[in-house]
Amino acid sequence: MASIPSRSLDAEFLFTLADTAQLPSLLKGKYLKGHGEPRIAMVGRSNVGKSSLINSLLGKRLARISTQPGKTRAIHFYHWKKLKRIIADFPGYGFAKVSKAERQDWSGLIGAYLEQEENLSIALVLLDSRHGPTESDLEAIGFLMGKNIPVALVFTKTDTLKTQALRISRKREVVKVLHENFGDSENWEKGVFWVSSKTEDGIKSLIQFLASEGDS
Ligand SMILES: Nc1nc2c(ncn2[C@@H]2O[C@H](COP(=O)(O)OP(=O)(O)OP(=O)(O)O)[C@@H](O)[C@H]2O)c(=O)[nH]1
Ligand SMILES: [Mg+2]
């Protein structure tokens, strides 16, 4: 069995993509700022815990945690040296108070980035453990699947779910909605994770999964 890589303090911020005009200087073929490591996209609605999860994975406070939802308006890239991956922190969607002009949606910056990214190994779609998938979650998952990008679901803030029974019923509920919308997919058979950045619950198993993804 593969050993779990120990968490690294060896991680660094790489780049902020705020405008499509920066894409040619960011991506050259399979390389991102000269780095050939596979990319992991962190996707999810505003405030779901993307930046917090990145910090938990990296074992370092690199990504800015929102004091106000909707704060991350660009794509921030982090070099996770130990795992030989690059993590892309996506702007959160579904936050109504952000003006239309400020909103970075799938037809804007994110779509343009995904169009040109040749080395994306997986998108982690984060869902709040307390809620079912929203319309915007389904839109995001549909968009990623339409581009044949492997998706794994990560339920966040599990410290707010008090019992195992709640988890089981939440998972059943969510998988049912996904089946209804997208049919059978190995995306939600093999990759459904439960994490808390507050208690560190589930972080190690997610790291182990990410270490094995994209190595083949
Ligand atoms: N209880 C609990 N709160 C969490 C957890 N992870 C994040 N939070 C809180 O949720 C809020 C949003 O966290 P972020 O990590 O900034 O969320 P985000 O998805 O990056 O948000 P945007 O950048 O606005 O899209 C913050 O107040 C965090 O402290 C968790 O595991 N448990
Ligand atoms: Mg964020």
mmCIF file of C-alpha atoms and ligand atoms in Angstrom:
data_model
loop_
_atom_site.group_PDB
_atom_site.id
_atom_site.type_symbol
_atom_site.label_atom_id
_atom_site.label_comp_id
_atom_site.label_asym_id
_atom_site.label_seq_id
_atom_site.Cartn_x
_atom_site.Cartn_y
_atom_site.Cartn_z
ATOM 1 C CA MET A 1 0.000 0.000 0.000
ATOM 2 C CA ALA A 2 1.275 3.470 -0.841
ATOM 3 C CA SER A 3 2.424 5.425 2.168
ATOM 4 C CA ILE A 4 0.728 8.711 2.978
ATOM 5 C CA PRO A 5 3.062 11.548 2.096
ATOM 6 C CA SER A 6 3.759 13.737 5.089
ATOM 7 C CA ARG A 7 2.427 17.258 4.777
ATOM 8 C CA SER A 8 4.883 19.716 3.498
ATOM 9 C CA LEU A 9 5.894 23.084 4.723
ATOM 10 C CA ASP A 10 7.450 23.325 1.342
ATOM 11 C CA ALA A 11 4.783 25.069 -0.658
ATOM 12 C CA GLU A 12 4.667 28.466 -2.241
ATOM 13 C CA PHE A 13 2.430 30.938 -3.945
ATOM 14 C CA LEU A 14 3.073 31.011 -7.697
ATOM 15 C CA PHE A 15 0.793 33.363 -9.597
ATOM 16 C CA THR A 16 -2.510 35.246 -9.640
ATOM 17 C CA LEU A 17 -4.473 35.108 -12.862
ATOM 18 C CA ALA A 18 -6.827 38.072 -12.883
ATOM 19 C CA ASP A 19 -7.208 38.702 -16.601
ATOM 20 C CA THR A 20 -7.317 36.527 -19.708
ATOM 21 C CA ALA A 21 -4.564 38.724 -21.194
ATOM 22 C CA GLN A 22 -2.165 37.062 -18.695
ATOM 23 C CA LEU A 23 -2.857 33.555 -20.041
ATOM 24 C CA PRO A 24 -0.116 33.493 -22.705
ATOM 25 C CA SER A 25 2.536 34.330 -20.099
ATOM 26 C CA LEU A 26 1.094 31.784 -17.633
ATOM 27 C CA LEU A 27 0.688 28.702 -19.805
ATOM 28 C CA LYS A 28 3.191 27.336 -22.303
ATOM 29 C CA GLY A 29 1.980 23.933 -23.517
ATOM 30 C CA LYS A 30 1.856 21.668 -20.469
ATOM 31 C CA TYR A 31 3.898 24.112 -18.394
ATOM 32 C CA LEU A 32 2.559 26.663 -15.953
ATOM 33 C CA LYS A 33 5.153 29.305 -15.125
ATOM 34 C CA GLY A 34 7.778 26.739 -16.127
ATOM 35 C CA HIS A 35 6.333 23.996 -13.867
ATOM 36 C CA GLY A 36 5.216 20.711 -15.428
ATOM 37 C CA GLU A 37 3.335 19.323 -12.397
ATOM 38 C CA PRO A 38 -0.331 18.343 -12.874
ATOM 39 C CA ARG A 39 -2.911 20.851 -11.721
ATOM 40 C CA ILE A 40 -5.704 20.412 -9.170
ATOM 41 C CA ALA A 41 -8.603 22.860 -9.447
ATOM 42 C CA MET A 42 -10.412 23.881 -6.260
ATOM 43 C CA VAL A 43 -13.989 24.669 -7.282
ATOM 44 C CA GLY A 44 -17.068 25.598 -5.299
ATOM 45 C CA ARG A 45 -19.455 28.250 -4.253
ATOM 46 C CA SER A 46 -18.328 31.276 -2.360
ATOM 47 C CA ASN A 47 -17.578 30.645 1.317
ATOM 48 C CA VAL A 48 -17.619 26.832 0.982
ATOM 49 C CA GLY A 49 -14.048 26.611 2.300
ATOM 50 C CA LYS A 50 -11.778 26.349 -0.778
ATOM 51 C CA SER A 51 -8.981 28.559 0.501
ATOM 52 C CA SER A 52 -9.158 26.988 3.975
ATOM 53 C CA LEU A 53 -8.845 23.516 2.447
ATOM 54 C CA ILE A 54 -5.818 24.579 0.417
ATOM 55 C CA ASN A 55 -4.109 25.774 3.585
ATOM 56 C CA SER A 56 -4.952 22.497 5.332
ATOM 57 C CA LEU A 57 -3.556 20.466 2.441
ATOM 58 C CA LEU A 58 -0.381 22.517 2.180
ATOM 59 C CA GLY A 59 0.088 22.692 5.954
ATOM 60 C CA LYS A 60 0.731 26.372 5.516
ATOM 61 C CA ARG A 61 -1.360 29.539 5.541
ATOM 62 C CA LEU A 62 -0.856 30.657 1.968
ATOM 63 C CA ALA A 63 -4.376 31.116 0.631
ATOM 64 C CA ARG A 64 -6.403 34.073 1.909
ATOM 65 C CA ILE A 65 -9.452 33.100 3.954
ATOM 66 C CA SER A 66 -12.475 35.250 3.293
ATOM 67 C CA THR A 67 -13.784 37.543 5.918
ATOM 68 C CA GLN A 68 -16.444 38.422 3.366
ATOM 69 C CA PRO A 69 -17.760 35.836 0.921
ATOM 70 C CA GLY A 70 -16.928 36.450 -2.699
ATOM 71 C CA LYS A 71 -13.487 37.838 -1.973
ATOM 72 C CA THR A 72 -11.445 35.561 -4.227
ATOM 73 C CA ARG A 73 -12.052 37.120 -7.659
ATOM 74 C CA ALA A 74 -9.040 35.732 -9.496
ATOM 75 C CA ILE A 75 -7.427 32.298 -9.859
ATOM 76 C CA HIS A 76 -4.532 31.864 -7.442
ATOM 77 C CA PHE A 77 -1.930 29.176 -8.107
ATOM 78 C CA TYR A 78 0.101 27.430 -5.411
ATOM 79 C CA HIS A 79 3.023 25.083 -5.886
ATOM 80 C CA TRP A 80 2.579 22.008 -3.674
ATOM 81 C CA LYS A 81 6.139 20.802 -3.943
ATOM 82 C CA LYS A 82 5.887 17.694 -1.773
ATOM 83 C CA LEU A 83 3.066 16.213 -3.842
ATOM 84 C CA LYS A 84 4.394 17.632 -7.106
ATOM 85 C CA ARG A 85 1.125 19.341 -7.912
ATOM 86 C CA ILE A 86 -0.086 22.851 -8.562
ATOM 87 C CA ILE A 87 -3.318 23.882 -6.874
ATOM 88 C CA ALA A 88 -5.566 26.444 -8.531
ATOM 89 C CA ASP A 89 -7.864 28.310 -6.114
ATOM 90 C CA PHE A 90 -10.891 29.333 -8.183
ATOM 91 C CA PRO A 91 -13.171 32.272 -7.472
ATOM 92 C CA GLY A 92 -16.277 31.138 -5.638
ATOM 93 C CA TYR A 93 -19.540 31.231 -7.534
ATOM 94 C CA GLY A 94 -23.102 31.832 -6.459
ATOM 95 C CA PHE A 95 -22.546 34.904 -4.386
ATOM 96 C CA ALA A 96 -25.378 37.223 -5.298
ATOM 97 C CA LYS A 97 -23.933 40.415 -3.844
ATOM 98 C CA VAL A 98 -21.019 40.469 -6.266
ATOM 99 C CA SER A 99 -21.891 42.646 -9.251
ATOM 100 C CA LYS A 100 -22.177 41.052 -12.654
ATOM 101 C CA ALA A 101 -19.083 42.882 -13.894
ATOM 102 C CA GLU A 102 -17.014 41.548 -10.989
ATOM 103 C CA ARG A 103 -18.275 38.002 -11.292
ATOM 104 C CA GLN A 104 -15.867 35.576 -12.908
ATOM 105 C CA ASP A 105 -17.978 32.821 -14.353
ATOM 106 C CA TRP A 106 -17.489 29.843 -16.617
ATOM 107 C CA SER A 107 -17.811 31.958 -19.716
ATOM 108 C CA GLY A 108 -15.149 34.395 -18.501
ATOM 109 C CA LEU A 109 -11.765 33.936 -16.860
ATOM 110 C CA ILE A 110 -12.355 30.385 -15.573
ATOM 111 C CA GLY A 111 -13.646 29.140 -18.922
ATOM 112 C CA ALA A 112 -10.722 30.730 -20.768
ATOM 113 C CA TYR A 113 -8.226 29.206 -18.351
ATOM 114 C CA LEU A 114 -9.781 25.723 -18.598
ATOM 115 C CA GLU A 115 -9.810 26.018 -22.381
ATOM 116 C CA GLN A 116 -6.040 26.488 -22.450
ATOM 117 C CA GLU A 117 -4.997 24.320 -19.509
ATOM 118 C CA GLU A 118 -3.517 21.071 -20.886
ATOM 119 C CA ASN A 119 -2.419 19.518 -17.621
ATOM 120 C CA LEU A 120 -5.402 19.509 -15.278
ATOM 121 C CA SER A 121 -5.574 16.171 -13.445
ATOM 122 C CA ILE A 122 -8.700 16.730 -11.372
ATOM 123 C CA ALA A 123 -11.250 19.272 -10.204
ATOM 124 C CA LEU A 124 -12.319 19.058 -6.586
ATOM 125 C CA VAL A 125 -15.872 20.337 -6.330
ATOM 126 C CA LEU A 126 -16.474 21.433 -2.757
ATOM 127 C CA LEU A 127 -19.947 21.177 -1.233
ATOM 128 C CA ASP A 128 -20.963 22.353 2.212
ATOM 129 C CA SER A 129 -21.781 19.271 4.314
ATOM 130 C CA ARG A 130 -24.873 20.994 5.637
ATOM 131 C CA HIS A 131 -26.470 21.630 2.239
ATOM 132 C CA GLY A 132 -27.375 19.792 -0.941
ATOM 133 C CA PRO A 133 -25.879 20.873 -4.278
ATOM 134 C CA THR A 134 -27.172 24.252 -5.470
ATOM 135 C CA GLU A 135 -28.070 25.130 -9.076
ATOM 136 C CA SER A 136 -24.618 26.713 -9.446
ATOM 137 C CA ASP A 137 -22.942 23.534 -8.139
ATOM 138 C CA LEU A 138 -24.796 21.495 -10.744
ATOM 139 C CA GLU A 139 -23.862 24.008 -13.428
ATOM 140 C CA ALA A 140 -20.198 23.780 -12.412
ATOM 141 C CA ILE A 141 -20.198 19.975 -12.349
ATOM 142 C CA GLY A 142 -21.958 19.875 -15.729
ATOM 143 C CA PHE A 143 -19.436 22.270 -17.207
ATOM 144 C CA LEU A 144 -16.456 20.241 -15.945
ATOM 145 C CA MET A 145 -17.931 16.930 -17.086
ATOM 146 C CA GLY A 146 -18.665 18.450 -20.491
ATOM 147 C CA LYS A 147 -14.945 19.110 -20.785
ATOM 148 C CA ASN A 148 -14.094 15.548 -19.663
ATOM 149 C CA ILE A 149 -12.364 16.837 -16.554
ATOM 150 C CA PRO A 150 -12.345 14.245 -13.735
ATOM 151 C CA VAL A 151 -14.368 15.489 -10.769
ATOM 152 C CA ALA A 152 -14.176 14.461 -7.113
ATOM 153 C CA LEU A 153 -16.671 15.727 -4.573
ATOM 154 C CA VAL A 154 -15.407 17.098 -1.286
ATOM 155 C CA PHE A 155 -17.869 17.829 1.507
ATOM 156 C CA THR A 156 -16.461 20.609 3.678
ATOM 157 C CA LYS A 157 -17.007 21.776 7.262
ATOM 158 C CA THR A 158 -17.804 18.290 8.543
ATOM 159 C CA ASP A 159 -17.271 19.612 12.079
ATOM 160 C CA THR A 160 -20.743 21.128 11.675
ATOM 161 C CA LEU A 161 -22.325 17.697 11.041
ATOM 162 C CA LYS A 162 -22.751 16.020 14.327
ATOM 163 C CA THR A 163 -23.446 12.403 13.462
ATOM 164 C CA GLN A 164 -22.324 9.701 11.060
ATOM 165 C CA ALA A 165 -25.984 9.092 10.180
ATOM 166 C CA LEU A 166 -26.249 12.681 8.925
ATOM 167 C CA ARG A 167 -23.266 12.115 6.659
ATOM 168 C CA ILE A 168 -24.703 8.964 5.208
ATOM 169 C CA SER A 169 -28.064 10.541 4.455
ATOM 170 C CA ARG A 170 -26.409 13.676 3.021
ATOM 171 C CA LYS A 171 -24.210 11.583 0.727
ATOM 172 C CA ARG A 172 -27.183 9.516 -0.458
ATOM 173 C CA GLU A 173 -29.171 12.676 -1.133
ATOM 174 C CA VAL A 174 -26.387 14.353 -3.087
ATOM 175 C CA VAL A 175 -25.441 11.294 -5.137
ATOM 176 C CA LYS A 176 -29.127 10.886 -6.048
ATOM 177 C CA VAL A 177 -29.304 14.469 -7.341
ATOM 178 C CA LEU A 178 -26.098 13.924 -9.337
ATOM 179 C CA HIS A 179 -27.402 10.696 -10.862
ATOM 180 C CA GLU A 180 -30.640 12.431 -11.815
ATOM 181 C CA ASN A 181 -28.755 15.261 -13.483
ATOM 182 C CA PHE A 182 -25.761 13.510 -15.011
ATOM 183 C CA GLY A 183 -26.499 9.766 -14.995
ATOM 184 C CA ASP A 184 -23.985 7.185 -13.824
ATOM 185 C CA SER A 185 -20.460 8.418 -13.434
ATOM 186 C CA GLU A 186 -17.392 6.988 -11.795
ATOM 187 C CA ASN A 187 -16.754 10.540 -10.553
ATOM 188 C CA TRP A 188 -19.079 10.031 -7.588
ATOM 189 C CA GLU A 189 -18.363 6.363 -7.096
ATOM 190 C CA LYS A 190 -14.639 6.599 -6.373
ATOM 191 C CA GLY A 191 -14.153 10.137 -5.206
ATOM 192 C CA VAL A 192 -16.329 11.465 -2.410
ATOM 193 C CA PHE A 193 -14.467 12.953 0.517
ATOM 194 C CA TRP A 194 -15.404 14.510 3.844
ATOM 195 C CA VAL A 195 -13.133 17.128 5.326
ATOM 196 C CA SER A 196 -12.924 19.743 8.005
ATOM 197 C CA SER A 197 -10.239 22.372 7.841
ATOM 198 C CA LYS A 198 -11.109 23.225 11.405
ATOM 199 C CA THR A 199 -10.478 19.778 12.918
ATOM 200 C CA GLU A 200 -8.300 18.382 10.054
ATOM 201 C CA ASP A 201 -10.738 15.500 9.760
ATOM 202 C CA GLY A 202 -10.325 13.693 6.425
ATOM 203 C CA ILE A 203 -7.381 15.761 5.206
ATOM 204 C CA LYS A 204 -4.952 12.818 5.149
ATOM 205 C CA SER A 205 -7.191 10.591 3.037
ATOM 206 C CA LEU A 206 -7.737 13.405 0.568
ATOM 207 C CA ILE A 207 -3.961 13.915 0.311
ATOM 208 C CA GLN A 208 -3.487 10.197 -0.275
ATOM 209 C CA PHE A 209 -6.095 10.238 -3.054
ATOM 210 C CA LEU A 210 -4.558 13.317 -4.705
ATOM 211 C CA ALA A 211 -1.103 11.746 -4.528
ATOM 212 C CA SER A 212 -2.337 8.769 -6.522
ATOM 213 C CA GLU A 213 -4.314 10.832 -9.091
ATOM 214 C CA GLY A 214 -2.459 11.850 -12.213
ATOM 215 C CA ASP A 215 0.571 9.634 -11.467
ATOM 216 C CA SER A 216 -0.379 6.961 -13.943
HETATM 217 N N1 LIG B 1 -16.676 25.347 10.831
HETATM 218 C C1 LIG B 1 -15.850 25.425 9.769
HETATM 219 N N2 LIG B 1 -15.674 26.603 9.125
HETATM 220 C C2 LIG B 1 -14.855 26.637 8.050
HETATM 221 C C3 LIG B 1 -14.179 25.468 7.580
HETATM 222 N N3 LIG B 1 -13.462 25.802 6.469
HETATM 223 C C4 LIG B 1 -13.674 27.122 6.266
HETATM 224 N N4 LIG B 1 -14.502 27.634 7.202
HETATM 225 C C5 LIG B 1 -14.952 29.054 7.315
HETATM 226 O O1 LIG B 1 -15.735 29.394 6.171
HETATM 227 C C6 LIG B 1 -15.450 30.740 5.744
HETATM 228 C C7 LIG B 1 -15.018 30.760 4.290
HETATM 229 O O2 LIG B 1 -13.815 30.032 4.144
HETATM 230 P P1 LIG B 1 -12.887 30.218 2.843
HETATM 231 O O3 LIG B 1 -11.853 29.148 2.909
HETATM 232 O O4 LIG B 1 -12.404 31.613 2.724
HETATM 233 O O5 LIG B 1 -13.944 29.930 1.683
HETATM 234 P P2 LIG B 1 -13.752 30.100 0.104
HETATM 235 O O6 LIG B 1 -14.506 28.994 -0.527
HETATM 236 O O7 LIG B 1 -12.303 30.202 -0.245
HETATM 237 O O8 LIG B 1 -14.515 31.495 -0.160
HETATM 238 P P3 LIG B 1 -14.352 32.485 -1.451
HETATM 239 O O9 LIG B 1 -12.891 32.760 -1.630
HETATM 240 O O10 LIG B 1 -15.147 33.687 -1.056
HETATM 241 O O11 LIG B 1 -14.946 31.792 -2.616
HETATM 242 C C8 LIG B 1 -14.391 31.269 6.703
HETATM 243 O O12 LIG B 1 -15.039 32.002 7.706
HETATM 244 C C9 LIG B 1 -13.763 30.001 7.270
HETATM 245 O O13 LIG B 1 -13.206 30.196 8.552
HETATM 246 C C10 LIG B 1 -14.381 24.227 8.307
HETATM 247 O O14 LIG B 1 -13.831 23.171 8.006
HETATM 248 N N5 LIG B 1 -15.219 24.280 9.390
HETATM 249 MG MG MG B 2 -11.226 31.713 -1.232
#
